Amino acid sequence: MRQSRTMSMVEAATNVVVGYVLAIATQIVVFPWFGIETGLGEHLTIGLAFVGVSLARGYLLRRLFEAIRVASRSDVRAERGEPAPTRR
């Protein structure tokens, strides 16, 4: 089954949101162990600095693996002599 670009973005965004919440919770617990004292606003800002990168990374990797999957299916079809599917 093929994953649409929209669903790739939804999956990547969900992954980033869950990761963001976990990162903030982890920072709140771990930073004091290293003598780093920050307020909640600073934790949120630090986390936001990585959100865009994480979202882009997740989306691009999902699209890369989808392209690999589609290409591998095309190779199998070509070996069998089957016509390529039409794109919707």
mmCIF file of C-alpha atoms in Angstrom:
data_model
loop_
_atom_site.group_PDB
_atom_site.id
_atom_site.type_symbol
_atom_site.label_atom_id
_atom_site.label_comp_id
_atom_site.label_asym_id
_atom_site.label_seq_id
_atom_site.Cartn_x
_atom_site.Cartn_y
_atom_site.Cartn_z
ATOM 1 C CA MET A 1 0.000 0.000 0.000
ATOM 2 C CA ARG A 2 1.264 3.464 -0.901
ATOM 3 C CA GLN A 3 1.481 6.269 1.642
ATOM 4 C CA SER A 4 0.374 9.696 0.427
ATOM 5 C CA ARG A 5 2.503 12.786 0.918
ATOM 6 C CA THR A 6 -0.173 14.178 3.239
ATOM 7 C CA MET A 7 -0.082 11.093 5.446
ATOM 8 C CA SER A 8 3.729 11.209 5.425
ATOM 9 C CA MET A 9 3.500 14.762 6.772
ATOM 10 C CA VAL A 10 0.873 13.768 9.376
ATOM 11 C CA GLU A 11 3.083 10.892 10.534
ATOM 12 C CA ALA A 12 6.190 13.082 10.675
ATOM 13 C CA ALA A 13 4.335 15.861 12.534
ATOM 14 C CA THR A 14 2.905 13.409 15.084
ATOM 15 C CA ASN A 15 6.357 11.957 15.623
ATOM 16 C CA VAL A 16 7.820 15.446 16.163
ATOM 17 C CA VAL A 17 5.082 16.516 18.602
ATOM 18 C CA VAL A 18 5.497 13.379 20.704
ATOM 19 C CA GLY A 19 9.274 13.779 20.553
ATOM 20 C CA TYR A 20 9.008 17.450 21.551
ATOM 21 C CA VAL A 21 6.941 16.667 24.648
ATOM 22 C CA LEU A 22 9.339 13.889 25.645
ATOM 23 C CA ALA A 23 12.357 16.145 25.032
ATOM 24 C CA ILE A 24 10.957 18.894 27.262
ATOM 25 C CA ALA A 25 10.219 16.399 30.037
ATOM 26 C CA THR A 26 13.707 14.915 29.667
ATOM 27 C CA GLN A 27 15.365 18.354 29.761
ATOM 28 C CA ILE A 28 13.467 19.266 32.926
ATOM 29 C CA VAL A 29 14.745 16.113 34.624
ATOM 30 C CA VAL A 30 18.263 15.858 33.171
ATOM 31 C CA PHE A 31 19.479 19.480 32.986
ATOM 32 C CA PRO A 32 19.665 19.874 36.795
ATOM 33 C CA TRP A 33 21.887 16.767 36.998
ATOM 34 C CA PHE A 34 24.458 18.741 34.985
ATOM 35 C CA GLY A 35 23.986 21.982 36.865
ATOM 36 C CA ILE A 36 21.998 23.609 34.073
ATOM 37 C CA GLU A 37 19.198 25.674 35.556
ATOM 38 C CA THR A 38 16.603 27.018 33.125
ATOM 39 C CA GLY A 39 12.982 28.026 33.290
ATOM 40 C CA LEU A 40 10.094 26.400 31.461
ATOM 41 C CA GLY A 41 10.174 29.106 28.781
ATOM 42 C CA GLU A 42 13.802 28.352 28.016
ATOM 43 C CA HIS A 43 13.081 24.620 27.861
ATOM 44 C CA LEU A 44 10.265 25.276 25.395
ATOM 45 C CA THR A 45 12.474 27.548 23.277
ATOM 46 C CA ILE A 46 15.333 25.051 23.203
ATOM 47 C CA GLY A 47 12.883 22.350 22.127
ATOM 48 C CA LEU A 48 11.387 24.546 19.410
ATOM 49 C CA ALA A 49 14.838 25.137 17.932
ATOM 50 C CA PHE A 50 14.880 21.460 16.935
ATOM 51 C CA VAL A 51 11.252 21.022 15.845
ATOM 52 C CA GLY A 52 11.716 22.258 12.271
ATOM 53 C CA VAL A 53 14.769 20.100 11.726
ATOM 54 C CA SER A 54 13.034 17.039 13.167
ATOM 55 C CA LEU A 55 9.919 17.594 11.067
ATOM 56 C CA ALA A 56 11.926 17.986 7.857
ATOM 57 C CA ARG A 57 14.082 14.964 8.696
ATOM 58 C CA GLY A 58 11.104 12.728 9.415
ATOM 59 C CA TYR A 59 9.208 13.790 6.303
ATOM 60 C CA LEU A 60 12.201 13.481 3.968
ATOM 61 C CA LEU A 61 13.192 10.080 5.318
ATOM 62 C CA ARG A 62 9.617 8.826 4.963
ATOM 63 C CA ARG A 63 9.511 10.044 1.337
ATOM 64 C CA LEU A 64 12.926 8.473 0.650
ATOM 65 C CA PHE A 65 11.806 5.095 1.955
ATOM 66 C CA GLU A 66 8.528 5.384 0.040
ATOM 67 C CA ALA A 67 10.500 6.077 -3.163
ATOM 68 C CA ILE A 68 12.728 3.063 -2.460
ATOM 69 C CA ARG A 69 9.660 0.884 -1.880
ATOM 70 C CA VAL A 70 8.002 2.041 -5.098
ATOM 71 C CA ALA A 71 11.224 1.572 -7.083
ATOM 72 C CA SER A 72 11.697 -1.946 -5.742
ATOM 73 C CA ARG A 73 8.132 -2.853 -6.704
ATOM 74 C CA SER A 74 8.728 -1.425 -10.179
ATOM 75 C CA ASP A 75 11.839 -3.595 -10.517
ATOM 76 C CA VAL A 76 9.834 -6.704 -9.593
ATOM 77 C CA ARG A 77 7.127 -5.795 -12.123
ATOM 78 C CA ALA A 78 9.739 -5.206 -14.823
ATOM 79 C CA GLU A 79 11.294 -8.613 -14.140
ATOM 80 C CA ARG A 80 7.878 -10.215 -14.581
ATOM 81 C CA GLY A 81 7.187 -8.223 -17.735
ATOM 82 C CA GLU A 82 4.190 -6.487 -16.181
ATOM 83 C CA PRO A 83 3.249 -2.931 -17.235
ATOM 84 C CA ALA A 84 3.972 -0.077 -14.837
ATOM 85 C CA PRO A 85 0.941 1.136 -12.867
ATOM 86 C CA THR A 86 -0.594 4.461 -13.768
ATOM 87 C CA ARG A 87 -0.209 7.266 -11.258
ATOM 88 C CA ARG A 88 -3.280 8.733 -9.593
#
